[in-house]
Structure formats: structure tokens, C-alpha cells
Amino acid sequence: MIHDTKGPGREQPIDALLAAYAAGTLSPPLHRLVAAHLSIRPDNRRFVRMLEESAGNAVENASPAGIHDRDARLASIFSDTAPVRTERPKAAADGVVPAPLAAFIGHDLADLHWKTVLPGIKEYRVCEDERGEASLLWIKPGRIMPAHTHDGSEVTLVLRGGFSDATGHYRRGDIAIADAEVDHRPRADEDDDCICFAVTDAPLRLTGPVGRIVQRLFGSH
Ligand code: ZN
């Protein structure tokens, strides 16, 4: 069994993301995000490898509808094979940024040009184009992100610490997926700084009075 997600209702979007990763159809930032997740959570690597190895029909089946019986398929895979060796890539020196992301954003977080969005909340824009953007967020313990919605989806990988929102509690290695329906205010855990890598496929829309001010600070949108 793999317990990397938040229970019923949270598994399918992540499985769909992993399937798209296996099929090679993700955008470069999302591809890196999933690779980083897999380097922290080797169990899900087996799932991706299984998708890749399921011969030609893997890609057709790699849709949300095709992997409902994930546990059954995993059970059948593991029942008659030796334990799968998992090679965990070396993390960057700071232990926060996994290798697949370090190659994308650089190893040393302290050297990045962080922009303070609100007291205790910094952002580093990794890349941005008309289809969306990828950012690192560094949130001090207990801080709350401005409320916002998304025109598209936002996929967030926790690299350090953790945060909670209405959809659950996420710790290092967890992926949170927020779609256009979600208006949320993620709150960092009290016990550590929270560092996340977030990929949106459309600009954020900040809501509420603080949000409108921060929207201007965020710049272009
Ligand atoms: Zn969000």
C-alpha cells in the first residue's frame, strides 16, 4: 500500500499527475516537480515504473479513468516479484532541494533573489510564460498565505516543513493540487519554515483586501 496522499478524493489527481509524468506529457516545470516528489517518495517511483513498463498500453491506460484499481495493480505487481530496488538520487547539499529540482533552480536557496511578498512570505519566480509559472515560496512558521483562487490548477510540492489548507495537511514530499474551484489560504506549520515549489498553469487571482494589495506587489497580473 502506498500512503502518500490524503485519503479518498485526493488520490486520483495525484495518480493522474504521475500517469502524465510516465507518459511524458507534463510541462517542464511540472515534470521537474513530479521528479522531485519521486526522489523524496520512492514508493511512488515504483508506481510510475509500473506504468512505464506495462508495455504499449501503459500510456493509453495512464489516464485518471485507467488507474482506479491502483492498489490491486500494485498488489499484483509486488506479489510475484522481488522487492524493487529504489535508487534515491542524492539531494542537494542543503537537504531541502531534491536533485531534479536543484538542476532547475540551483542548489543554494540562500543565493536566490527572493522577493518579499508579505512579512514572513518570500517568493522566487523560477520561470513564467503565458501558460503559467513556477515559483518557490518560503513561508515563516505559522504564516498564512493571502487567500487566492486559480484560473487553472496549482500543483505544490512541499520541500521543507509543512502547511495546511481546507484540503488537508501537507509535509515534505507531499503534493497538493488546487484547482479552479479552490479558494484557499494555506497556513505554514508552526514548527518550521515551509518551503514549497509551486507550478500554476494560469496566473493566481488573489482575493480579499490583503490579496488585492499583494496582487500589485506580485507584479504583472
Ligand atoms: Zn493556491
Coordinates of N, CA and C and ligand atoms in Angstrom, one line a residue:
M1 N 0.8 -1.2 0.0 CA 0.0 0.0 0.0 C 0.9 1.3 0.0
I2 N 0.4 2.2 -0.6 CA 1.1 3.5 -0.7 C 0.2 4.6 0.0
H3 N 0.8 5.2 1.0 CA 0.0 6.2 1.6 C 0.8 7.5 1.5
D4 N 0.6 8.1 0.4 CA 1.3 9.4 0.2 C 0.3 10.5 0.0
T5 N -0.9 10.2 0.0 CA -1.9 11.2 -0.3 C -2.9 11.3 0.8
K6 N -3.9 12.0 0.6 CA -4.7 12.5 1.8 C -6.0 11.7 1.9
G7 N -6.1 10.5 1.4 CA -7.3 9.8 1.6 C -8.2 9.9 0.4
P8 N -9.4 9.4 0.5 CA -10.3 9.3 -0.6 C -10.5 10.7 -1.2
G9 N -10.5 10.8 -2.5 CA -10.7 12.0 -3.2 C -9.4 12.8 -3.5
R10 N -8.3 12.5 -2.8 CA -7.1 13.2 -3.1 C -6.2 12.3 -3.9
E11 N -6.5 11.0 -4.1 CA -5.6 10.2 -4.8 C -5.6 10.3 -6.3
Q12 N -6.8 10.5 -6.8 CA -6.9 10.5 -8.3 C -6.1 11.6 -9.0
P13 N -6.2 12.8 -8.5 CA -5.5 13.9 -9.2 C -4.0 13.6 -9.2
I14 N -3.5 13.0 -8.1 CA -2.0 12.8 -8.0 C -1.7 11.6 -8.9
D15 N -2.6 10.6 -8.9 CA -2.3 9.5 -9.8 C -2.3 9.9 -11.3
A16 N -3.2 10.8 -11.6 CA -3.3 11.4 -12.9 C -2.0 12.1 -13.3
L17 N -1.5 12.8 -12.3 CA -0.2 13.6 -12.5 C 0.9 12.6 -12.7
L18 N 1.0 11.5 -11.9 CA 2.0 10.5 -12.1 C 1.9 9.9 -13.4
A19 N 0.7 9.6 -13.8 CA 0.5 8.9 -15.1 C 1.0 9.8 -16.3
A20 N 0.7 11.1 -16.1 CA 1.1 12.1 -17.2 C 2.6 12.2 -17.2
Y21 N 3.2 12.1 -16.0 CA 4.6 12.1 -15.9 C 5.2 10.9 -16.6
A22 N 4.7 9.7 -16.3 CA 5.1 8.5 -17.0 C 5.0 8.6 -18.5
A23 N 3.9 9.2 -18.9 CA 3.6 9.4 -20.4 C 4.5 10.5 -21.0
G24 N 5.1 11.3 -20.2 CA 6.0 12.3 -20.7 C 5.2 13.5 -21.3
T25 N 4.0 13.8 -20.7 CA 3.2 14.8 -21.3 C 3.1 16.1 -20.4
L26 N 3.9 16.1 -19.3 CA 3.8 17.3 -18.4 C 4.7 18.4 -19.0
S27 N 4.4 19.6 -18.6 CA 5.2 20.8 -18.9 C 6.5 20.6 -18.2
P28 N 7.6 21.2 -18.6 CA 8.9 21.0 -18.0 C 8.9 21.3 -16.5
P29 N 8.2 22.4 -16.0 CA 8.3 22.6 -14.6 C 7.5 21.6 -13.8
L30 N 6.4 21.1 -14.3 CA 5.6 20.1 -13.6 C 6.4 18.7 -13.7
H31 N 7.1 18.5 -14.8 CA 7.8 17.3 -14.9 C 8.9 17.3 -13.8
R32 N 9.6 18.4 -13.6 CA 10.6 18.5 -12.5 C 9.9 18.3 -11.1
L33 N 8.8 18.9 -11.0 CA 8.1 18.8 -9.7 C 7.8 17.4 -9.3
V34 N 7.3 16.6 -10.3 CA 7.0 15.2 -10.0 C 8.3 14.4 -9.8
A35 N 9.3 14.7 -10.6 CA 10.6 14.0 -10.4 C 11.1 14.3 -9.0
A36 N 11.0 15.5 -8.5 CA 11.4 15.8 -7.2 C 10.6 15.1 -6.1
H37 N 9.3 15.0 -6.4 CA 8.4 14.3 -5.5 C 8.9 12.8 -5.4
L38 N 9.2 12.2 -6.6 CA 9.5 10.8 -6.6 C 10.9 10.6 -6.0
S39 N 11.7 11.6 -6.0 CA 13.0 11.4 -5.3 C 12.9 11.4 -3.8
I40 N 11.8 12.1 -3.3 CA 11.6 12.1 -1.9 C 10.8 10.9 -1.5
R41 N 9.9 10.4 -2.4 CA 8.9 9.3 -2.1 C 9.1 8.2 -3.1
P42 N 10.1 7.4 -2.8 CA 10.5 6.3 -3.8 C 9.3 5.3 -4.0
D43 N 8.4 5.2 -3.1 CA 7.3 4.3 -3.3 C 6.5 4.6 -4.6
N44 N 6.3 5.9 -4.8 CA 5.6 6.3 -6.0 C 6.4 6.1 -7.2
R45 N 7.7 6.0 -7.1 CA 8.5 5.7 -8.3 C 8.2 4.3 -8.8
R46 N 7.9 3.4 -7.9 CA 7.5 2.1 -8.4 C 6.3 2.1 -9.2
F47 N 5.3 3.0 -8.7 CA 4.1 3.1 -9.5 C 4.3 3.7 -10.9
V48 N 5.2 4.7 -11.0 CA 5.5 5.2 -12.3 C 6.2 4.2 -13.1
R49 N 7.2 3.5 -12.5 CA 7.9 2.5 -13.3 C 6.9 1.4 -13.8
M50 N 6.0 1.0 -13.0 CA 5.0 0.1 -13.4 C 4.2 0.6 -14.6
L51 N 3.8 1.8 -14.6 CA 3.1 2.4 -15.7 C 4.0 2.3 -16.9
E52 N 5.2 2.7 -16.8 CA 6.1 2.7 -17.9 C 6.4 1.3 -18.5
E53 N 6.4 0.4 -17.6 CA 6.7 -1.0 -18.0 C 5.5 -1.8 -18.5
S54 N 4.3 -1.3 -18.3 CA 3.2 -2.1 -18.7 C 3.0 -2.0 -20.2
A55 N 4.1 -2.3 -20.9 CA 4.1 -2.4 -22.4 C 3.4 -1.2 -23.0
G56 N 2.9 -1.4 -24.2 CA 2.4 -0.3 -25.0 C 1.1 0.3 -24.5
N57 N 0.3 -0.5 -23.8 CA -1.0 0.1 -23.4 C -0.8 1.0 -22.2
A58 N 0.4 1.1 -21.7 CA 0.6 1.9 -20.4 C 0.1 3.3 -20.7
V59 N 0.5 3.8 -21.8 CA 0.2 5.2 -22.0 C -1.3 5.5 -22.2
E60 N -2.0 4.6 -22.9 CA -3.4 4.7 -23.0 C -4.1 4.6 -21.7
N61 N -3.6 3.7 -20.9 CA -4.2 3.5 -19.6 C -3.8 4.5 -18.6
A62 N -2.9 5.3 -18.9 CA -2.4 6.3 -18.0 C -3.3 7.5 -17.9
S63 N -4.5 7.3 -17.8 CA -5.5 8.3 -17.6 C -6.1 8.2 -16.3
P64 N -6.8 9.2 -15.7 CA -7.4 9.0 -14.4 C -8.3 7.8 -14.4
A65 N -9.1 7.6 -15.5 CA -10.0 6.5 -15.5 C -9.3 5.2 -15.5
G66 N -8.1 5.1 -16.1 CA -7.5 3.9 -16.3 C -6.7 3.3 -15.0
I67 N -6.6 4.1 -14.0 CA -5.8 3.6 -12.9 C -6.6 3.7 -11.6
H68 N -7.9 3.4 -11.7 CA -8.7 3.4 -10.5 C -8.3 2.2 -9.6
D69 N -7.9 1.1 -10.2 CA -7.6 -0.1 -9.4 C -6.1 -0.1 -9.1
R70 N -5.6 1.0 -8.7 CA -4.2 1.2 -8.4 C -3.7 0.2 -7.4
D71 N -4.4 0.0 -6.3 CA -3.9 -0.9 -5.2 C -3.9 -2.3 -5.7
A72 N -4.9 -2.7 -6.5 CA -5.0 -4.0 -7.0 C -3.8 -4.3 -7.9
R73 N -3.5 -3.3 -8.8 CA -2.4 -3.5 -9.7 C -1.1 -3.5 -9.0
L74 N -1.0 -2.7 -8.0 CA 0.3 -2.7 -7.3 C 0.5 -4.0 -6.6
A75 N -0.6 -4.5 -6.0 CA -0.6 -5.8 -5.3 C -0.1 -6.9 -6.2
S76 N -0.7 -6.9 -7.4 CA -0.3 -8.0 -8.3 C 1.1 -7.8 -8.8
I77 N 1.6 -6.6 -8.9 CA 2.9 -6.4 -9.3 C 3.9 -6.9 -8.3
F78 N 3.6 -6.6 -7.0 CA 4.5 -6.9 -6.0 C 4.4 -8.4 -5.5
S79 N 3.3 -9.0 -5.8 CA 3.1 -10.4 -5.2 C 4.1 -11.4 -5.7
D80 N 4.5 -11.2 -7.0 CA 5.3 -12.3 -7.6 C 6.7 -11.7 -8.1
T81 N 7.1 -10.6 -7.5 CA 8.4 -10.1 -7.9 C 9.2 -9.8 -6.7
A82 N 10.5 -9.8 -6.9 CA 11.4 -9.4 -5.8 C 11.1 -8.0 -5.5
P83 N 11.5 -7.6 -4.2 CA 11.3 -6.2 -3.9 C 12.1 -5.3 -4.9
V84 N 11.4 -4.2 -5.3 CA 12.0 -3.3 -6.3 C 13.1 -2.5 -5.6
R85 N 14.2 -2.5 -6.2 CA 15.3 -1.7 -5.7 C 15.0 -0.2 -6.0
T86 N 15.1 0.6 -5.0 CA 14.8 2.0 -5.3 C 16.1 2.8 -5.2
E87 N 16.5 3.4 -6.2 CA 17.7 4.3 -6.2 C 17.3 5.7 -5.9
R88 N 17.6 6.2 -4.8 CA 17.2 7.5 -4.4 C 18.3 8.5 -4.8
P89 N 18.0 9.4 -5.7 CA 19.0 10.4 -6.1 C 19.5 11.2 -4.9
K90 N 20.7 11.6 -5.0 CA 21.3 12.4 -3.9 C 20.6 13.8 -3.9
A91 N 20.2 14.2 -2.7 CA 19.7 15.5 -2.6 C 20.8 16.5 -2.6
A92 N 20.4 17.8 -2.9 CA 21.4 18.8 -2.9 C 22.0 19.0 -1.5
A93 N 23.0 19.7 -1.4 CA 23.8 19.8 -0.2 C 22.9 20.3 1.0
D94 N 22.0 21.2 0.7 CA 21.2 21.7 1.8 C 20.1 20.8 2.3
G95 N 19.9 19.6 1.6 CA 19.0 18.6 2.0 C 17.5 19.1 1.8
V96 N 17.3 20.2 1.2 CA 15.9 20.7 1.0 C 15.5 20.5 -0.4
V97 N 16.4 20.9 -1.3 CA 16.0 20.8 -2.8 C 16.5 19.5 -3.3
P98 N 15.6 18.6 -3.8 CA 16.0 17.3 -4.4 C 16.7 17.6 -5.7
A99 N 17.5 16.6 -6.1 CA 18.4 16.7 -7.2 C 17.6 17.2 -8.5
P100 N 16.4 16.6 -8.8 CA 15.8 17.0 -10.1 C 15.4 18.5 -10.1
L101 N 15.2 19.1 -8.9 CA 14.9 20.5 -8.9 C 16.1 21.3 -8.8
A102 N 17.1 20.8 -8.1 CA 18.4 21.6 -8.0 C 18.9 21.9 -9.3
A103 N 18.8 21.0 -10.3 CA 19.3 21.2 -11.6 C 18.5 22.3 -12.3
F104 N 17.3 22.6 -11.8 CA 16.4 23.6 -12.4 C 16.6 24.9 -11.8
I105 N 16.7 25.0 -10.5 CA 16.7 26.3 -9.8 C 18.0 26.6 -9.1
G106 N 19.0 25.7 -9.1 CA 20.2 25.9 -8.4 C 20.2 25.3 -7.0
H107 N 21.3 25.1 -6.5 CA 21.4 24.3 -5.2 C 21.2 25.2 -4.0
D108 N 21.6 26.4 -4.0 CA 21.7 27.1 -2.8 C 20.5 28.1 -2.7
L109 N 19.6 27.8 -1.9 CA 18.4 28.6 -1.8 C 18.7 30.0 -1.3
A110 N 19.7 30.1 -0.4 CA 20.1 31.4 0.1 C 20.6 32.4 -0.9
D111 N 21.1 31.8 -2.1 CA 21.6 32.7 -3.1 C 20.6 33.2 -4.1
L112 N 19.3 32.7 -4.0 CA 18.3 33.1 -5.0 C 17.8 34.6 -4.6
H113 N 17.3 35.2 -5.6 CA 16.8 36.6 -5.5 C 15.4 36.5 -5.0
W114 N 15.2 36.3 -3.7 CA 13.8 36.2 -3.2 C 13.2 37.6 -3.1
K115 N 11.9 37.6 -3.3 CA 11.1 38.9 -3.2 C 10.2 38.7 -2.1
T116 N 10.2 39.7 -1.2 CA 9.2 39.6 0.0 C 7.8 40.0 -0.5
V117 N 6.9 39.1 -0.3 CA 5.5 39.3 -0.7 C 4.7 40.0 0.4
L118 N 4.9 39.4 1.6 CA 4.3 39.9 2.8 C 5.3 39.6 3.9
P119 N 5.2 40.2 5.1 CA 6.2 39.9 6.1 C 6.1 38.3 6.4
G120 N 7.3 37.7 6.3 CA 7.3 36.3 6.5 C 7.0 35.4 5.3
I121 N 6.8 36.0 4.2 CA 6.5 35.3 3.0 C 7.3 35.8 1.8
K122 N 8.2 34.9 1.3 CA 9.1 35.3 0.2 C 8.8 34.4 -1.0
E123 N 9.0 35.0 -2.2 CA 8.8 34.2 -3.4 C 10.0 34.4 -4.3
Y124 N 10.3 33.3 -5.0 CA 11.3 33.4 -6.0 C 10.7 32.8 -7.3
R125 N 10.5 33.6 -8.3 CA 9.9 33.2 -9.6 C 10.9 32.4 -10.4
V126 N 10.7 31.1 -10.6 CA 11.7 30.3 -11.3 C 11.5 30.5 -12.8
C127 N 10.3 30.5 -13.3 CA 10.1 30.7 -14.7 C 8.6 31.1 -14.9
E128 N 8.3 31.7 -16.0 CA 7.0 32.2 -16.2 C 6.8 32.3 -17.7
D129 N 5.7 31.9 -18.2 CA 5.3 32.2 -19.6 C 3.8 32.3 -19.7
E130 N 3.3 32.3 -20.9 CA 1.9 32.6 -21.0 C 1.0 31.4 -20.5
R131 N 1.6 30.3 -20.3 CA 0.9 29.1 -19.9 C 0.9 29.0 -18.3
G132 N 1.7 29.7 -17.7 CA 1.7 29.6 -16.2 C 3.1 30.0 -15.7
E133 N 3.3 29.6 -14.4 CA 4.5 29.9 -13.8 C 4.9 28.9 -12.8
A134 N 6.2 28.9 -12.4 CA 6.8 28.1 -11.4 C 7.5 29.0 -10.4
S135 N 7.2 28.8 -9.1 CA 7.8 29.6 -8.1 C 8.2 28.8 -6.9
L136 N 9.2 29.3 -6.2 CA 9.5 28.8 -4.9 C 8.9 29.7 -3.9
L137 N 8.3 29.2 -2.8 CA 7.7 30.0 -1.7 C 8.4 29.6 -0.4
W138 N 8.8 30.6 0.3 CA 9.4 30.4 1.6 C 8.6 31.1 2.7
I139 N 8.0 30.4 3.5 CA 7.0 30.9 4.4 C 7.4 30.6 5.9
K140 N 7.4 31.7 6.7 CA 7.9 31.5 8.1 C 6.8 30.7 8.8
P141 N 7.2 30.1 10.0 CA 6.3 29.3 10.7 C 5.0 30.0 11.1
G142 N 3.9 29.4 10.9 CA 2.6 29.9 11.3 C 2.0 31.0 10.4
R143 N 2.8 31.4 9.4 CA 2.3 32.5 8.5 C 1.2 31.9 7.5
I144 N 0.3 32.8 7.1 CA -0.8 32.4 6.3 C -0.7 33.1 4.9
M145 N -0.8 32.4 3.9 CA -0.7 33.0 2.5 C -2.0 33.7 2.3
P146 N -1.9 34.8 1.5 CA -3.1 35.5 1.1 C -4.1 34.6 0.4
A147 N -5.4 34.8 0.7 CA -6.4 34.0 0.1 C -6.3 34.2 -1.4
H148 N -6.5 33.1 -2.2 CA -6.5 33.3 -3.6 C -7.2 32.1 -4.3
T149 N -7.6 32.3 -5.5 CA -8.1 31.3 -6.3 C -7.2 31.1 -7.5
H150 N -7.5 30.1 -8.3 CA -6.6 29.9 -9.5 C -7.5 29.9 -10.8
D151 N -7.1 30.4 -11.8 CA -7.8 30.3 -13.1 C -7.6 28.8 -13.6
G152 N -6.5 28.3 -13.3 CA -6.2 26.9 -13.7 C -5.9 26.1 -12.4
S153 N -5.0 25.1 -12.6 CA -4.6 24.4 -11.4 C -3.3 24.8 -10.8
E154 N -3.1 24.6 -9.6 CA -1.8 24.9 -8.9 C -1.4 23.6 -8.2
V155 N -0.2 23.2 -8.6 CA 0.4 22.0 -8.0 C 1.6 22.4 -7.2
T156 N 1.5 22.0 -5.9 CA 2.5 22.4 -4.9 C 3.2 21.2 -4.3
L157 N 4.5 21.2 -4.3 CA 5.3 20.2 -3.7 C 6.0 20.8 -2.5
V158 N 5.8 20.2 -1.3 CA 6.5 20.7 -0.1 C 7.9 20.2 0.0
L159 N 8.8 21.1 0.1 CA 10.2 20.7 0.2 C 10.8 20.8 1.6
R160 N 10.2 21.6 2.4 CA 10.6 21.7 3.8 C 9.4 22.1 4.7
G161 N 9.3 21.6 5.9 CA 8.2 21.9 6.8 C 6.9 21.4 6.3
G162 N 5.8 22.2 6.5 CA 4.5 21.7 6.0 C 3.5 22.8 6.1
F163 N 2.4 22.6 5.5 CA 1.3 23.6 5.5 C -0.1 22.9 5.5
S164 N -1.1 23.6 5.9 CA -2.4 23.1 5.9 C -3.3 24.1 5.1
D165 N -4.3 23.5 4.5 CA -5.4 24.3 4.0 C -6.7 23.5 4.1
A166 N -7.7 24.0 3.5 CA -9.0 23.2 3.7 C -9.0 21.8 3.1
T167 N -8.0 21.6 2.2 CA -8.0 20.2 1.6 C -7.1 19.2 2.4
G168 N -6.3 19.7 3.3 CA -5.5 18.8 4.1 C -4.2 19.4 4.7
H169 N -3.4 18.5 5.2 CA -2.1 18.9 5.8 C -1.0 18.2 4.9
Y170 N -0.1 19.0 4.5 CA 1.0 18.5 3.6 C 2.3 18.7 4.2
R171 N 3.2 17.7 4.1 CA 4.5 17.7 4.7 C 5.5 17.5 3.5
R172 N 6.8 17.5 3.9 CA 7.8 17.4 2.9 C 7.5 16.1 2.0
G173 N 7.6 16.4 0.7 CA 7.4 15.3 -0.2 C 5.9 15.2 -0.7
D174 N 5.0 15.8 0.0 CA 3.6 15.7 -0.4 C 3.3 16.7 -1.5
I175 N 2.4 16.3 -2.4 CA 1.9 17.2 -3.4 C 0.5 17.6 -3.1
A176 N 0.3 18.9 -3.2 CA -1.1 19.4 -3.0 C -1.6 20.0 -4.4
I177 N -2.8 19.6 -4.8 CA -3.3 20.1 -6.0 C -4.6 20.9 -5.8
A178 N -4.5 22.1 -6.2 CA -5.7 23.0 -6.0 C -6.2 23.4 -7.4
D179 N -7.5 23.2 -7.7 CA -8.0 23.5 -9.0 C -8.7 24.9 -8.9
A180 N -9.4 25.2 -10.0 CA -10.1 26.5 -10.1 C -11.2 26.7 -9.1
E181 N -11.7 25.6 -8.5 CA -12.7 25.7 -7.5 C -12.2 26.1 -6.1
V182 N -11.0 26.0 -5.9 CA -10.5 26.1 -4.5 C -10.1 27.6 -4.3
D183 N -10.6 28.2 -3.2 CA -10.2 29.5 -2.8 C -9.6 29.2 -1.4
H184 N -8.3 29.3 -1.3 CA -7.7 28.8 -0.1 C -6.7 29.8 0.5
R185 N -6.4 29.5 1.8 CA -5.4 30.3 2.5 C -4.4 29.3 3.2
P186 N -3.4 28.8 2.4 CA -2.5 27.9 3.1 C -1.8 28.5 4.3
R187 N -1.7 27.7 5.3 CA -1.0 28.2 6.6 C 0.2 27.3 6.9
A188 N 1.3 27.9 7.0 CA 2.5 27.1 7.3 C 2.4 26.5 8.7
D189 N 3.0 25.3 8.9 CA 3.1 24.7 10.2 C 3.9 25.6 11.2
E190 N 3.6 25.4 12.5 CA 4.3 26.3 13.5 C 5.7 25.9 13.7
D191 N 6.1 24.6 13.4 CA 7.3 24.1 13.9 C 8.5 24.3 13.0
D192 N 8.3 24.9 11.8 CA 9.5 25.1 10.9 C 9.1 26.0 9.8
D193 N 10.1 26.6 9.1 CA 9.8 27.3 7.9 C 9.2 26.3 6.9
C194 N 8.4 26.8 6.0 CA 7.8 26.0 5.0 C 8.4 26.5 3.6
I195 N 9.0 25.6 2.9 CA 9.5 25.9 1.6 C 8.8 25.0 0.6
C196 N 8.2 25.6 -0.5 CA 7.4 24.9 -1.4 C 7.8 25.2 -2.9
F197 N 7.6 24.3 -3.8 CA 7.8 24.6 -5.2 C 6.4 24.5 -5.8
A198 N 5.9 25.6 -6.4 CA 4.5 25.6 -6.8 C 4.5 25.9 -8.3
V199 N 3.7 25.1 -9.1 CA 3.5 25.3 -10.5 C 2.1 25.6 -10.8
T200 N 1.8 26.7 -11.4 CA 0.4 27.0 -11.8 C 0.3 27.1 -13.3
D201 N -0.8 26.6 -13.8 CA -0.9 26.7 -15.3 C -1.8 27.9 -15.7
A202 N -2.0 28.8 -14.8 CA -2.6 30.1 -15.1 C -2.3 31.0 -13.9
P203 N -2.3 32.3 -14.1 CA -1.9 33.1 -13.0 C -2.9 33.0 -11.8
L204 N -2.3 33.2 -10.6 CA -3.2 33.3 -9.4 C -4.1 34.5 -9.5
R205 N -5.2 34.4 -8.9 CA -6.1 35.6 -8.6 C -6.2 35.7 -7.1
L206 N -5.6 36.7 -6.6 CA -5.7 36.9 -5.1 C -7.1 37.5 -4.8
T207 N -7.6 37.1 -3.6 CA -8.9 37.5 -3.2 C -8.8 38.2 -1.9
G208 N -9.8 39.0 -1.5 CA -9.8 39.6 -0.2 C -9.0 40.9 -0.3
P209 N -9.1 41.8 0.8 CA -8.4 43.1 0.8 C -6.9 42.9 0.8
V210 N -6.4 42.0 1.5 CA -4.9 41.8 1.5 C -4.5 41.4 0.2
G211 N -5.3 40.5 -0.4 CA -5.0 39.9 -1.7 C -4.9 41.0 -2.8
R212 N -5.8 41.9 -2.7 CA -5.7 43.0 -3.8 C -4.5 43.8 -3.7
I213 N -4.0 44.0 -2.4 CA -2.8 44.8 -2.3 C -1.6 43.9 -2.8
V214 N -1.6 42.7 -2.3 CA -0.5 41.8 -2.7 C -0.4 41.6 -4.2
Q215 N -1.6 41.5 -4.8 CA -1.7 41.3 -6.3 C -0.8 42.4 -7.0
R216 N -0.8 43.6 -6.5 CA 0.1 44.6 -7.1 C 1.5 44.3 -6.8
L217 N 1.8 43.8 -5.6 CA 3.2 43.5 -5.3 C 3.8 42.4 -6.2
F218 N 2.9 41.4 -6.4 CA 3.3 40.2 -7.2 C 3.6 40.7 -8.6
G219 N 3.1 41.8 -9.0 CA 3.5 42.4 -10.3 C 2.5 42.1 -11.4
S220 N 3.0 41.6 -12.4 CA 2.4 41.7 -13.7 C 0.9 41.4 -13.9
H221 N 0.3 40.4 -13.1 CA -1.0 40.0 -13.4 C -2.0 40.9 -12.8
Ligands
ZN1 ZN -3.2 28.1 -4.2

